[in-house]
Short mmCIF file of C-alpha atoms in Angstrom, two decimals:
data_model
loop_
_atom_site.label_atom_id
_atom_site.label_comp_id
_atom_site.label_asym_id
_atom_site.label_seq_id
_atom_site.Cartn_x
_atom_site.Cartn_y
_atom_site.Cartn_z
CA MET A 12 -18.07 2.98 -6.65
CA PRO A 13 -18.06 -0.70 -5.92
CA SER A 14 -15.16 -0.90 -8.52
CA ILE A 15 -13.11 1.79 -7.01
CA ALA A 16 -13.88 0.32 -3.41
CA LEU A 17 -12.91 -3.30 -4.36
CA MET A 18 -9.62 -1.74 -5.84
CA ILE A 19 -8.75 0.02 -2.79
CA ILE A 20 -9.63 -3.31 -0.73
CA ALA A 21 -7.70 -5.44 -3.11
CA ALA A 22 -4.36 -3.12 -2.57
CA SER A 23 -4.65 -4.05 1.20
CA ALA A 24 -4.77 -7.71 0.59
CA PRO A 25 -7.08 -8.68 3.59
CA LEU A 26 -6.08 -12.85 3.76
CA THR A 27 -2.47 -11.54 3.24
CA VAL A 28 -2.77 -9.01 6.34
CA VAL A 29 -4.73 -11.48 8.36
CA ALA A 30 -2.26 -14.37 8.15
CA GLY A 31 1.05 -12.51 7.57
CA GLY A 32 0.29 -9.05 8.94
CA VAL A 33 -1.65 -9.95 12.41
CA THR A 34 0.78 -12.60 13.16
CA THR A 35 3.95 -10.44 12.44
CA SER A 36 2.56 -7.90 14.73
CA PHE A 37 1.56 -10.33 17.51
CA ALA A 38 5.45 -11.49 17.13
CA VAL A 39 7.39 -8.49 17.01
CA THR A 40 5.31 -6.32 19.42
CA GLY A 41 4.93 -9.11 22.04
CA SER A 42 1.44 -7.29 22.87
CA LEU A 43 -2.32 -8.35 22.60
CA GLY A 44 -3.44 -4.85 21.37
CA VAL A 45 -3.12 -5.72 17.73
CA PRO A 46 -7.02 -5.70 17.30
CA LEU A 47 -7.47 -2.33 18.99
CA GLY A 48 -4.40 -0.97 17.13
CA PHE A 49 -6.18 -1.74 13.83
CA LEU A 50 -8.98 0.50 14.90
CA LEU A 51 -6.73 3.06 16.21
CA ILE A 52 -5.14 3.16 12.83
CA ALA A 53 -8.55 3.22 10.99
CA LEU A 54 -9.75 6.14 13.03
CA ILE A 55 -6.58 8.10 12.18
CA LEU A 56 -7.07 7.25 8.48
CA ALA A 57 -10.81 8.34 8.60
CA LEU A 58 -9.60 11.50 10.14
CA PHE A 59 -7.14 12.02 7.26
CA ALA A 60 -10.08 11.01 4.96
CA VAL A 61 -12.23 13.73 5.92
CA GLY A 62 -9.96 16.53 4.28
CA TYR A 63 -8.77 14.34 1.62
CA THR A 64 -12.12 13.40 0.44
CA ALA A 65 -13.46 16.98 0.49
CA MET A 66 -10.65 17.73 -1.90
CA SER A 67 -11.31 15.24 -4.08
CA ARG A 68 -14.50 16.99 -4.79
CA HIS A 69 -12.70 19.90 -6.07
CA ILE A 70 -9.88 18.18 -7.87
CA THR A 71 -10.03 15.16 -10.12
CA ASN A 72 -6.74 14.00 -11.10
CA ALA A 73 -5.01 10.74 -11.65
CA GLY A 74 -2.10 12.03 -9.82
CA ALA A 75 -4.28 12.39 -6.69
CA PHE A 76 -1.75 13.23 -3.96
CA TYR A 77 0.45 14.50 -6.23
CA ALA A 78 -2.06 17.37 -7.47
CA TYR A 79 -3.38 17.87 -4.25
CA VAL A 80 0.08 18.71 -2.63
CA ALA A 81 1.07 20.66 -5.34
CA GLN A 82 -2.27 22.88 -5.32
CA GLY A 83 -1.92 22.86 -1.36
CA LEU A 84 1.52 23.37 -0.62
CA GLY A 85 2.99 24.50 -3.60
CA ARG A 86 4.05 23.32 -6.90
CA PRO A 87 7.91 22.01 -5.85
CA ILE A 88 6.73 20.15 -3.08
CA GLY A 89 4.23 18.68 -5.17
CA VAL A 90 6.88 16.97 -7.54
CA GLY A 91 8.48 15.96 -4.62
CA GLY A 92 5.61 14.16 -3.32
CA SER A 93 5.02 12.72 -6.98
CA LEU A 94 8.25 11.38 -6.92
CA VAL A 95 7.67 9.83 -3.22
CA ALA A 96 4.54 8.40 -4.61
CA LEU A 97 6.49 6.65 -7.51
CA VAL A 98 9.18 4.96 -5.35
CA ALA A 99 6.46 4.25 -2.77
CA TYR A 100 4.00 2.53 -4.99
CA ASN A 101 6.57 0.69 -7.17
CA THR A 102 8.69 -0.76 -4.01
CA MET A 103 5.37 -2.04 -2.60
CA GLN A 104 4.15 -3.41 -5.95
CA VAL A 105 7.51 -5.09 -6.67
CA GLY A 106 8.08 -6.14 -2.95
CA ILE A 107 4.99 -8.35 -3.25
CA TYR A 108 6.20 -10.09 -6.14
CA GLY A 109 8.97 -11.77 -4.08
CA LEU A 110 6.28 -13.28 -1.85
CA PHE A 111 3.93 -14.10 -4.42
CA GLY A 112 7.05 -16.16 -6.04
CA PHE A 113 8.02 -17.94 -3.06
CA GLN A 114 4.71 -18.87 -1.98
CA LEU A 115 3.40 -20.41 -5.03
CA SER A 116 7.02 -22.07 -5.52
CA MET A 117 6.84 -23.68 -1.99
CA PHE A 118 3.13 -24.46 -2.58
CA LEU A 119 3.64 -26.46 -5.75
CA GLU A 120 6.81 -28.39 -4.50
CA ALA A 121 4.85 -29.44 -1.31
CA LYS A 122 1.67 -30.86 -3.11
CA LEU A 123 3.00 -31.96 -6.70
CA GLY A 124 6.73 -32.18 -5.83
CA PHE A 125 7.08 -29.88 -8.76
CA VAL A 126 10.53 -27.97 -7.92
CA SER A 127 10.60 -24.36 -9.79
CA PRO A 128 12.50 -21.14 -9.14
CA TRP A 129 10.14 -18.48 -7.64
CA TRP A 130 11.16 -15.89 -10.16
CA MET A 131 10.21 -18.01 -13.06
CA TRP A 132 6.26 -17.47 -11.48
CA VAL A 133 7.09 -13.82 -10.86
CA PHE A 134 7.94 -13.18 -14.57
CA LEU A 135 4.56 -15.00 -15.50
CA CYS A 136 2.85 -12.92 -12.94
CA ILE A 137 4.19 -9.75 -14.38
CA VAL A 138 2.81 -10.45 -17.75
CA ALA A 139 -0.75 -11.24 -16.70
CA VAL A 140 -0.73 -7.96 -14.28
CA GLY A 141 1.01 -5.89 -17.51
CA VAL A 142 -1.98 -7.14 -19.62
CA LEU A 143 -4.97 -6.53 -17.17
CA GLY A 144 -2.99 -2.72 -16.41
CA VAL A 145 -3.35 -1.73 -20.13
CA ASN A 146 -7.12 -2.38 -19.88
CA ARG A 147 -9.69 -0.15 -18.36
CA VAL A 148 -9.97 -0.35 -14.38
CA ASP A 149 -13.27 -2.10 -14.74
CA LEU A 150 -11.77 -4.90 -16.38
CA SER A 151 -9.26 -4.88 -13.13
CA ALA A 152 -11.93 -4.75 -10.67
CA LYS A 153 -13.86 -7.61 -12.24
CA VAL A 154 -11.01 -9.75 -11.68
CA LEU A 155 -10.08 -8.42 -8.37
CA GLY A 156 -13.57 -8.32 -6.77
CA THR A 157 -14.05 -12.13 -7.62
CA LEU A 158 -10.73 -12.90 -5.74
CA VAL A 159 -11.50 -10.26 -2.80
CA ALA A 160 -15.06 -11.99 -2.31
CA LEU A 161 -13.19 -15.28 -1.85
CA GLU A 162 -10.69 -13.59 0.48
CA PHE A 163 -13.15 -12.27 2.75
CA VAL A 164 -14.95 -16.04 2.74
CA ALA A 165 -11.74 -17.69 3.48
CA VAL A 166 -10.94 -15.20 6.79
CA ILE A 167 -14.89 -15.38 7.78
CA ILE A 168 -14.48 -19.26 7.69
CA PHE A 169 -11.19 -18.80 9.93
CA ASP A 170 -13.08 -16.24 12.39
CA ILE A 171 -15.69 -18.73 12.80
CA VAL A 172 -13.40 -21.67 13.37
CA SER A 173 -11.43 -19.60 15.77
CA LEU A 174 -14.26 -18.69 17.76
CA SER A 175 -15.53 -22.34 17.96
CA VAL A 176 -12.17 -23.63 18.90
CA ALA A 177 -11.49 -21.13 21.50
CA PRO A 178 -9.04 -23.26 23.72
CA GLU A 179 -9.36 -20.58 26.51
CA GLY A 180 -12.90 -19.48 25.88
CA VAL A 181 -13.99 -16.65 23.96
CA SER A 182 -11.74 -14.20 25.68
CA MET A 183 -11.84 -10.42 25.37
CA ALA A 184 -8.48 -10.07 26.58
CA ALA A 185 -7.25 -8.76 23.18
CA VAL A 186 -9.92 -6.01 23.12
CA ASN A 187 -9.03 -4.52 26.55
CA PRO A 188 -7.69 -1.14 25.98
CA ALA A 189 -4.93 -1.42 28.55
CA THR A 190 -3.53 -4.02 26.07
CA LEU A 191 -2.94 -1.30 23.52
CA PHE A 192 -2.16 1.97 25.87
CA GLY A 193 1.23 0.61 26.89
CA PRO A 194 4.86 1.05 25.98
CA GLU A 195 4.28 -1.38 22.57
CA LEU A 196 1.82 1.47 21.50
CA GLY A 197 4.19 2.66 18.84
CA LEU A 198 5.13 -0.54 17.55
CA ILE A 199 1.60 -1.63 17.06
CA LEU A 200 1.01 1.51 15.04
CA VAL A 201 3.96 0.88 13.01
CA PHE A 202 3.41 -2.44 11.64
CA GLY A 203 -0.36 -2.25 11.65
CA VAL A 204 -0.28 0.66 9.25
CA ALA A 205 1.30 -1.44 6.39
CA ALA A 206 -2.28 -3.21 6.52
CA PHE A 207 -3.76 -0.15 5.10
CA MET A 208 -1.71 0.73 2.41
CA GLY A 209 -3.62 1.34 -0.88
CA PHE A 210 -6.82 2.66 1.19
CA GLU A 211 -5.60 6.24 -0.08
CA SER A 212 -5.86 5.25 -3.94
CA GLY A 213 -9.31 5.98 -4.61
CA ALA A 214 -8.85 9.36 -5.81
CA ILE A 215 -6.38 7.96 -8.26
CA TYR A 216 -9.45 6.58 -10.58
CA GLY A 217 -11.39 9.78 -10.25
CA GLU A 218 -10.95 10.42 -14.00
CA GLU A 219 -12.39 7.04 -14.88
CA ALA A 220 -15.38 7.13 -12.50
CA LYS A 221 -18.70 8.33 -13.92
CA ASP A 222 -19.17 10.72 -10.94
CA PRO A 223 -15.98 11.14 -9.13
CA LYS A 224 -17.24 13.89 -6.82
CA ARG A 225 -19.75 11.39 -4.97
CA THR A 226 -17.65 7.96 -5.95
CA VAL A 227 -14.36 8.53 -4.56
CA PRO A 228 -15.41 9.76 -1.13
CA ARG A 229 -17.91 7.13 -0.80
CA ALA A 230 -15.59 4.37 -1.85
CA THR A 231 -12.62 5.93 0.41
CA TYR A 232 -14.90 5.89 3.77
CA LEU A 233 -16.45 2.23 2.79
CA ALA A 234 -13.02 1.09 2.14
CA VAL A 235 -11.09 2.24 5.46
CA ALA A 236 -14.31 0.95 7.35
CA VAL A 237 -14.75 -2.23 5.84
CA ILE A 238 -10.68 -2.89 6.13
CA GLY A 239 -10.46 -1.36 9.66
CA VAL A 240 -13.45 -3.39 11.44
CA PHE A 241 -12.61 -6.49 9.56
CA TYR A 242 -9.11 -6.80 10.65
CA ALA A 243 -9.74 -5.82 14.05
CA LEU A 244 -12.55 -8.49 14.25
CA SER A 245 -10.17 -11.15 12.67
CA ALA A 246 -7.12 -10.22 14.70
CA TRP A 247 -9.33 -10.77 17.80
CA ALA A 248 -10.83 -14.03 16.56
CA PHE A 249 -7.14 -15.07 16.02
CA SER A 250 -6.21 -14.63 19.49
CA VAL A 251 -9.29 -16.56 20.67
CA GLY A 252 -8.54 -19.47 18.19
CA ILE A 253 -4.98 -19.84 19.58
CA GLY A 254 -5.56 -18.76 22.99
CA PRO A 255 -4.56 -15.11 24.48
CA SER A 256 -1.91 -16.66 26.48
CA GLN A 257 -0.26 -18.45 23.77
CA ILE A 258 -0.78 -16.01 20.61
CA VAL A 259 2.27 -14.14 20.78
CA GLN A 260 4.72 -17.16 21.41
CA ALA A 261 2.43 -19.29 18.39
CA SER A 262 3.03 -16.15 16.35
CA GLN A 263 6.65 -15.90 17.02
CA GLU A 264 7.33 -19.61 16.14
CA ALA A 265 4.93 -20.38 12.92
CA GLY A 266 4.81 -16.65 11.54
CA PRO A 267 2.19 -16.78 8.63
CA ASP A 268 2.09 -20.25 8.41
CA LEU A 269 0.06 -20.10 11.80
CA MET A 270 -3.17 -19.54 10.13
CA PHE A 271 -2.73 -22.57 7.70
CA ILE A 272 -1.32 -24.98 10.41
CA PHE A 273 -4.42 -23.98 12.55
CA MET A 274 -6.71 -24.60 9.80
CA THR A 275 -5.26 -28.00 9.08
CA GLU A 276 -5.45 -29.01 12.46
CA HIS A 277 -8.87 -28.03 13.04
CA THR A 278 -10.62 -28.40 9.85
CA SER A 279 -8.74 -30.36 7.09
CA VAL A 280 -5.77 -30.39 4.71
CA VAL A 281 -8.24 -29.63 1.62
CA VAL A 282 -9.49 -26.35 3.38
CA ALA A 283 -5.88 -25.11 4.44
CA ASP A 284 -4.61 -25.76 0.71
CA ILE A 285 -7.56 -23.79 -0.53
CA MET A 286 -6.87 -20.99 1.86
CA THR A 287 -3.07 -21.26 0.70
CA LEU A 288 -4.09 -20.74 -2.69
CA LEU A 289 -6.45 -17.72 -1.88
CA PHE A 290 -3.44 -16.00 -0.10
CA ILE A 291 -1.54 -16.56 -3.08
CA THR A 292 -4.49 -14.85 -5.38
CA SER A 293 -4.66 -12.09 -2.55
CA LEU A 294 -1.28 -11.30 -3.63
CA PHE A 295 -2.03 -11.06 -7.21
CA ALA A 296 -4.85 -8.55 -6.24
CA ALA A 297 -2.54 -6.42 -4.63
CA LEU A 298 -0.13 -6.34 -7.16
CA GLN A 299 -2.54 -5.29 -9.58
CA ALA A 300 -3.77 -2.63 -7.61
CA PHE A 301 -0.64 -1.20 -7.03
CA HIS A 302 0.49 -1.49 -10.67
CA ASN A 303 -2.61 0.45 -11.54
CA ALA A 304 -1.61 3.43 -9.19
CA VAL A 305 1.75 3.56 -10.50
CA ALA A 306 0.60 3.83 -14.16
CA ARG A 307 -1.93 6.31 -13.48
CA TYR A 308 0.86 8.75 -11.52
CA LEU A 309 2.88 8.10 -14.65
CA TYR A 310 0.08 9.23 -16.74
CA ALA A 311 -0.58 12.09 -14.70
CA LEU A 312 3.20 13.68 -14.39
CA GLY A 313 3.44 13.08 -18.23
CA ARG A 314 0.47 14.53 -19.20
CA GLU A 315 1.83 17.73 -17.21
CA GLY A 316 5.27 17.63 -18.73
CA VAL A 317 6.99 17.05 -15.31
CA MET A 318 7.74 13.54 -16.93
CA PRO A 319 8.38 12.61 -20.69
CA SER A 320 5.12 13.32 -22.49
CA GLY A 321 5.05 9.69 -23.79
CA PHE A 322 3.59 8.62 -20.54
CA SER A 323 0.58 10.25 -20.94
CA ARG A 324 -0.61 7.79 -23.80
CA THR A 325 -3.81 5.93 -23.32
CA SER A 326 -5.74 3.23 -24.85
CA ALA A 327 -8.74 3.26 -26.76
CA SER A 328 -10.92 2.72 -23.33
CA GLY A 329 -9.02 5.35 -21.62
CA ALA A 330 -6.62 3.37 -19.63
CA PRO A 331 -2.96 4.55 -18.87
CA TRP A 332 -1.13 1.93 -21.10
CA ALA A 333 2.11 3.62 -21.41
CA GLY A 334 2.63 4.04 -17.49
CA SER A 335 1.20 0.63 -17.31
CA VAL A 336 3.86 -0.98 -19.68
CA ALA A 337 6.59 1.52 -17.90
CA GLN A 338 5.69 0.09 -14.60
CA THR A 339 5.90 -3.62 -16.11
CA VAL A 340 9.38 -3.05 -17.09
CA ILE A 341 10.48 -1.26 -14.05
CA ALA A 342 9.19 -4.92 -12.04
CA ALA A 343 10.84 -6.84 -14.24
CA ILE A 344 14.08 -5.34 -14.26
CA VAL A 345 14.07 -5.14 -10.25
CA VAL A 346 13.09 -8.74 -10.17
CA ALA A 347 15.73 -10.01 -12.59
CA GLY A 348 18.35 -8.20 -10.32
CA PHE A 349 16.99 -9.88 -7.39
CA ALA A 350 17.20 -13.27 -8.95
CA LEU A 351 20.28 -12.76 -10.09
CA ALA A 352 21.53 -11.81 -6.47
CA GLY A 353 19.67 -14.68 -5.11
CA ASP A 354 21.65 -16.91 -7.19
CA ALA A 355 24.67 -15.87 -5.76
CA PHE A 356 23.03 -15.96 -2.45
CA GLY A 357 21.99 -19.60 -2.87
CA ALA A 358 25.67 -20.62 -4.16
CA ALA A 359 26.56 -19.54 -0.74
CA GLU A 360 24.48 -21.89 0.91
CA SER A 361 27.02 -23.39 3.33
CA MET A 362 27.31 -20.08 4.75
CA PHE A 363 23.74 -19.09 4.96
CA GLY A 364 22.21 -22.55 5.71
CA GLU A 365 18.77 -23.07 5.10
CA LEU A 366 18.05 -19.13 4.90
CA SER A 367 18.78 -19.10 1.51
CA PHE A 368 15.41 -20.49 0.01
CA LEU A 369 13.86 -17.48 2.09
CA TYR A 370 16.08 -15.18 0.16
CA PRO A 371 13.24 -13.34 -2.08
CA VAL A 372 10.91 -12.80 1.19
CA LEU A 373 13.97 -11.73 3.56
CA THR A 374 15.38 -9.17 1.01
CA MET A 375 13.02 -8.52 -1.78
CA PHE A 376 9.55 -8.41 0.07
CA THR A 377 10.67 -7.29 3.36
CA TRP A 378 12.93 -4.31 2.10
CA LEU A 379 10.80 -2.95 -0.53
CA THR A 380 7.42 -3.44 1.21
CA ASN A 381 8.44 -1.59 4.21
CA THR A 382 10.11 1.12 1.96
CA GLY A 383 7.05 1.81 0.40
CA ALA A 384 5.00 1.85 3.36
CA ALA A 385 7.31 4.38 5.00
CA GLY A 386 6.76 6.72 1.77
CA LEU A 387 2.83 6.46 1.76
CA VAL A 388 2.66 7.53 5.12
CA LEU A 389 4.82 10.36 4.46
CA LEU A 390 2.90 11.11 1.37
CA MET A 391 -0.40 11.08 3.27
CA GLY A 392 1.14 13.31 5.97
CA LEU A 393 1.92 15.89 3.35
CA THR A 394 -1.41 15.58 1.79
CA ALA A 395 -3.08 16.22 5.04
CA PHE A 396 -1.26 19.45 5.38
CA ALA A 397 -2.08 20.24 1.57
CA VAL A 398 -5.66 19.87 2.49
CA VAL A 399 -5.35 22.89 5.01
CA GLY A 400 -3.42 25.07 2.40
CA TYR A 401 -5.68 24.51 -0.33
CA PHE A 402 -8.87 25.46 1.46
CA ARG A 403 -7.11 28.26 2.76
CA LYS A 404 -6.92 29.73 -0.70
CA HIS A 405 -10.17 28.29 -1.78
CA PRO A 406 -12.66 28.14 1.06
CA HIS A 407 -15.70 26.77 -0.64
CA ASN A 408 -17.98 27.34 2.50
CA LEU A 409 -16.68 24.16 4.29
CA SER A 410 -16.62 23.74 8.01
CA VAL A 411 -13.54 24.59 10.02
CA TRP A 412 -13.31 20.94 11.09
CA THR A 413 -13.28 19.84 7.29
CA THR A 414 -10.83 22.51 6.35
CA VAL A 415 -8.41 22.69 9.24
CA ILE A 416 -8.83 20.46 12.31
CA ALA A 417 -9.13 16.94 11.09
CA PRO A 418 -6.46 17.30 8.26
CA PHE A 419 -4.01 19.16 10.47
CA VAL A 420 -4.78 16.62 13.47
CA SER A 421 -4.36 13.50 11.21
CA GLY A 422 -0.93 15.23 9.73
CA ILE A 423 0.48 15.57 12.87
CA LEU A 424 -0.40 12.18 13.58
CA LEU A 425 0.93 10.70 10.46
CA LEU A 426 4.29 12.56 10.42
CA VAL A 427 4.78 11.11 13.84
CA MET A 428 3.88 7.68 12.67
CA PHE A 429 6.34 8.21 9.60
CA PHE A 430 9.40 9.11 12.30
CA MET A 431 8.34 6.20 14.29
CA ILE A 432 8.68 4.04 11.20
CA LEU A 433 12.28 5.68 10.54
CA GLY A 434 13.05 4.83 14.06
CA ASN A 435 11.92 1.10 13.99
CA PHE A 436 13.29 0.62 10.53
CA GLN A 437 15.87 -2.09 11.87
CA LEU A 438 12.89 -3.93 13.45
CA MET A 439 11.05 -3.85 10.75
CA LEU A 440 13.69 -5.68 8.55
CA ASP A 441 14.12 -7.90 11.38
CA GLN A 442 17.95 -7.35 11.71
CA GLU A 443 20.09 -7.95 14.82
CA VAL A 444 22.40 -5.15 13.83
CA ALA A 445 21.61 -2.31 11.38
CA ASP A 446 23.66 -2.40 8.07
CA ALA A 447 23.44 -0.10 4.97
CA THR A 448 20.07 -0.96 4.08
CA THR A 449 18.63 0.15 7.46
CA PHE A 450 19.47 3.56 6.23
CA VAL A 451 19.50 3.33 2.29
CA LEU A 452 16.06 2.01 1.95
CA PRO A 453 14.15 4.69 3.94
CA GLY A 454 16.63 7.26 2.24
CA LEU A 455 15.11 6.54 -1.09
CA ILE A 456 11.98 8.09 0.26
CA VAL A 457 13.82 11.20 1.59
CA ALA A 458 16.08 11.62 -1.35
CA ALA A 459 12.88 11.05 -4.00
CA LEU A 460 11.32 13.96 -1.97
CA ILE A 461 14.25 16.35 -2.14
CA ILE A 462 15.12 15.71 -5.82
CA GLY A 463 11.45 16.35 -6.85
CA ILE A 464 11.68 19.69 -4.87
CA VAL A 465 14.67 20.72 -6.86
CA TRP A 466 13.57 19.28 -9.91
CA GLY A 467 10.21 21.43 -9.44
CA LEU A 468 12.40 24.62 -8.62
CA ALA A 469 14.21 23.98 -11.83
CA LEU A 470 11.32 23.96 -13.95
CA ARG A 471 10.15 26.98 -12.58
CA ARG A 472 13.28 28.67 -13.71
CA ARG A 473 13.86 27.11 -17.05
CA LYS A 474 10.24 26.00 -18.07
CA PRO A 475 7.66 28.36 -16.80
CA ALA A 476 4.95 27.05 -18.89
CA ILE A 477 5.37 23.28 -17.89
CA TYR A 478 5.75 24.48 -14.09
CA ALA A 479 2.13 26.50 -14.47
CA GLN A 480 0.84 22.97 -15.39
CA ILE A 481 1.99 21.17 -12.41
CA GLY A 482 -1.03 19.48 -10.61
CA HIS A 483 -3.40 21.32 -12.79
CA GLY A 484 -3.48 18.98 -15.39
CA THR A 485 -7.51 18.50 -15.85
CA GLU A 486 -8.12 22.40 -15.44
CA PRO A 487 -9.40 24.28 -18.27
CA GLY A 488 -6.39 26.04 -19.95
CA ALA A 489 -3.97 23.70 -18.04
CA TYR A 490 -1.89 23.41 -21.13
CA GLY A 491 -2.24 27.02 -22.29
CA THR A 492 0.77 30.00 -21.43
CA GLU A 493 -1.96 31.91 -19.84
CA LEU A 494 -1.31 30.01 -16.44
CA ILE A 495 2.15 31.39 -16.30
CA ASP A 496 0.69 34.28 -14.31
CA VAL A 497 0.25 31.98 -11.51
CA VAL A 498 3.84 31.14 -10.83
CA PRO A 499 4.40 33.98 -8.50
CA GLU A 500 1.74 32.36 -6.10
CA ASP A 501 4.46 29.71 -5.25
#
């Protein structure tokens, strides 16, 4: 359970969220309600987890959401959900590479005078993530566990320093409910939900857990509780350290550097440098967690014939090495594309000025991670309704709260949040004027869902034996033709 919980928390990248996510939320929303926003999102996700974890006790599948949606809403929608998951997890993972390469390159240049292209460090990181990815999850958990522990220590130190500095006193202004329930509520939720991405990934490791029916639910609840409370407390401490009257303006002016500027001023350069390094390792931890998620989705889809069977190959330790290698190749290709485009962008520096060096952050990181967040929110919304559908067919003597009320309400809230993300996508990309990316990027998510549904319907007509396996990869007889009899149910 601790290994899975650490993998979930690593995906949310605690130090990255506090340094980048909190300041971005304050800057864009212009509201002090960010700390309570984290708690509200945590409550929504905890509500979602009621049905989600109940379903995980009955379905153990590395495809997680894919299997849940397939068994709860029908196989075609399940295939659509699987493609949404692949697009979302891949874009989140590859997008984070942009920020990782930029931060490491800038840090080495500032401290050692070593000038290097951002993409060089990304390709080295891709190799490291790939090596860990082809091994059993325990190895990744040991590496990530150390990094996550150090992240928590760093943020706790920052919180303590913030509360001790408190230029306006230990003010409770940022935790006043009036700051949350205003016109900025929608924006607070839109920008805050990305901080929780990865919390849902516990079920992905179910097949590698010793006791998945107990481990996955416990790890999920532990992760959402720790993440929600920790982020809320840290965001409040951030407002106290800078001052409630100054936090919005300071966030708008300094962005993610605000934390490190603050620590330099009130501790020492050494402490700030250590935190910067931990910020970089925080990104590495998130990269590893999302890489593992993609590998396991590809494994589940390959095993059930929705994708080429080669993806179902595993190593001696049980890790899905073929899916891991595939994700590594995808990352390398996309990064190479952005690197080449970045060179062209840099060549036009006279046109873009000082923005050219921020290319991997302004494009690769911003575009892809926001796209991934939108996809995962949609996927969770579909899964919530799938819980209702599944327990309607298989009651299992559970309460109405667990099987209907909690998942239905959370599903409505998540879908509302998804449409809010779509409505604010231009703002999330920090665009003054909408352009093609404003529509193409979220369009990838919608297109993946539609293509998946069409592919599922095509499998039902052309390959009924494979269609019968969709979402049932670990069940007895899943590979037998006897399951063709269940096709008419969909």
